[in-house]
PDB file of C-alpha atoms in Angstrom:
ATOM      1  CA  MET A   7       9.477  20.263   1.131  1.00 78.00           C
ATOM      2  CA  PHE A   8       7.833  20.250  -2.265  1.00 87.00           C
ATOM      3  CA  SER A   9       7.788  17.414  -4.761  1.00 88.00           C
ATOM      4  CA  SER A  10       6.255  16.965  -8.164  1.00 93.00           C
ATOM      5  CA  THR A  11       4.172  14.081  -9.407  1.00 91.00           C
ATOM      6  CA  ALA A  12       7.240  12.856 -11.297  1.00 93.00           C
ATOM      7  CA  ASP A  13       9.264  12.932  -8.043  1.00 92.00           C
ATOM      8  CA  MET A  14       6.632  10.854  -6.243  1.00 87.00           C
ATOM      9  CA  ALA A  15       6.387   8.400  -9.156  1.00 89.00           C
ATOM     10  CA  THR A  16      10.181   7.975  -9.158  1.00 92.00           C
ATOM     11  CA  LEU A  17      10.185   7.345  -5.415  1.00 87.00           C
ATOM     12  CA  SER A  18       7.301   4.858  -5.686  1.00 83.00           C
ATOM     13  CA  ARG A  19       9.081   2.920  -8.441  1.00 89.00           C
ATOM     14  CA  ALA A  20      12.313   2.872  -6.435  1.00 90.00           C
ATOM     15  CA  ILE A  21      10.532   1.538  -3.343  1.00 85.00           C
ATOM     16  CA  SER A  22       8.537  -1.109  -5.219  1.00 84.00           C
ATOM     17  CA  SER A  23      11.634  -2.338  -7.084  1.00 90.00           C
ATOM     18  CA  SER A  24      13.680  -2.447  -3.830  1.00 90.00           C
ATOM     19  CA  THR A  25      16.451  -0.226  -5.196  1.00 92.00           C
ATOM     20  CA  ILE A  26      16.665   2.120  -2.188  1.00 91.00           C
ATOM     21  CA  ILE A  27      15.638  -0.253   0.619  1.00 89.00           C
ATOM     22  CA  SER A  28      15.992  -4.008   1.056  1.00 92.00           C
ATOM     23  CA  PRO A  29      13.365  -6.411  -0.332  1.00 91.00           C
ATOM     24  CA  THR A  30      12.518  -7.473   3.237  1.00 91.00           C
ATOM     25  CA  LEU A  31      11.846  -3.896   4.323  1.00 88.00           C
ATOM     26  CA  THR A  32       9.895  -3.251   1.124  1.00 85.00           C
ATOM     27  CA  ARG A  33       7.570  -6.192   1.861  1.00 83.00           C
ATOM     28  CA  ARG A  34       7.158  -5.014   5.452  1.00 82.00           C
ATOM     29  CA  TRP A  35       6.295  -1.477   4.304  1.00 79.00           C
ATOM     30  CA  LEU A  36       3.763  -2.647   1.730  1.00 78.00           C
ATOM     31  CA  ASN A  37       1.783  -4.916   4.050  1.00 80.00           C
ATOM     32  CA  PRO A  38      -0.861  -3.699   6.475  1.00 81.00           C
ATOM     33  CA  VAL A  39       0.163  -3.200  10.108  1.00 84.00           C
ATOM     34  CA  ALA A  40      -3.372  -2.978  11.512  1.00 85.00           C
ATOM     35  CA  TYR A  41      -6.904  -3.253  10.175  1.00 80.00           C
ATOM     36  CA  THR A  42      -9.703  -0.838  10.898  1.00 82.00           C
ATOM     37  CA  SER A  43     -13.361  -1.525  11.602  1.00 84.00           C
ATOM     38  CA  VAL A  44     -14.013  -0.923   7.897  1.00 80.00           C
ATOM     39  CA  VAL A  45     -13.089  -4.013   5.870  1.00 76.00           C
ATOM     40  CA  GLU A  46     -11.840  -1.894   2.948  1.00 78.00           C
ATOM     41  CA  ALA A  47      -9.319   0.089   5.023  1.00 80.00           C
ATOM     42  CA  ALA A  48      -6.109  -0.747   6.866  1.00 81.00           C
ATOM     43  CA  VAL A  49      -3.096   1.097   8.190  1.00 81.00           C
ATOM     44  CA  GLY A  50       0.406   0.449   6.893  1.00 77.00           C
ATOM     45  CA  ALA A  51       3.791   1.896   7.696  1.00 75.00           C
ATOM     46  CA  PRO A  52       4.228   4.500   6.186  1.00 70.00           C
ATOM     47  CA  TRP A  53       1.221   3.999   3.905  1.00 72.00           C
ATOM     48  CA  GLY A  54      -2.510   3.804   4.200  1.00 74.00           C
ATOM     49  CA  VAL A  55      -3.904   0.625   2.669  1.00 75.00           C
ATOM     50  CA  ARG A  56      -7.171   0.587   0.780  1.00 77.00           C
ATOM     51  CA  ARG A  57      -8.842  -2.610  -0.390  1.00 77.00           C
ATOM     52  CA  ILE A  58     -11.157  -2.557  -3.384  1.00 79.00           C
ATOM     53  CA  ARG A  59     -13.817  -5.250  -3.524  1.00 75.00           C
ATOM     54  CA  LEU A  60     -13.853  -7.087  -6.854  1.00 80.00           C
ATOM     55  CA  SER A  61     -17.137  -8.004  -8.452  1.00 75.00           C
ATOM     56  CA  GLY A  62     -17.926 -11.679  -8.691  1.00 72.00           C
ATOM     57  CA  ALA A  63     -19.250 -14.573  -6.665  1.00 73.00           C
ATOM     58  CA  ASN A  64     -16.791 -14.178  -3.766  1.00 73.00           C
ATOM     59  CA  PRO A  65     -17.709 -11.135  -1.612  1.00 70.00           C
ATOM     60  CA  TYR A  66     -14.293 -11.280   0.119  1.00 71.00           C
ATOM     61  CA  HIS A  67     -12.161 -11.011  -3.024  1.00 73.00           C
ATOM     62  CA  PHE A  68     -10.154  -7.758  -2.814  1.00 74.00           C
ATOM     63  CA  VAL A  69      -7.323  -5.951  -4.510  1.00 75.00           C
ATOM     64  CA  ARG A  70      -5.055  -4.083  -2.069  1.00 68.00           C
ATOM     65  CA  LEU A  71      -3.763  -0.585  -2.885  1.00 68.00           C
ATOM     66  CA  GLN A  72      -1.272   1.512  -0.961  1.00 63.00           C
ATOM     67  CA  GLN A  73      -1.674   5.248  -0.679  1.00 64.00           C
ATOM     68  CA  GLY A  74       0.967   7.624   0.647  1.00 60.00           C
ATOM     69  CA  TRP A  75       0.365   9.955   3.533  1.00 49.00           C
TER      70      TRP A  75
END
């Protein structure tokens, strides 16, 4: 199967706006399932989850990003 960047962007928008799956399933998909030994990485279903450390006084302040497999 081949898909373009536009196809992937359309799918990502549809998932994040809960138009093709329920809001409950969307939240479940976009949260980590398990954490790894590296604090910046986690495993989601069906996504990998990457956390980016924000600069500032709090060393544990992160922004979470999902990345498709």
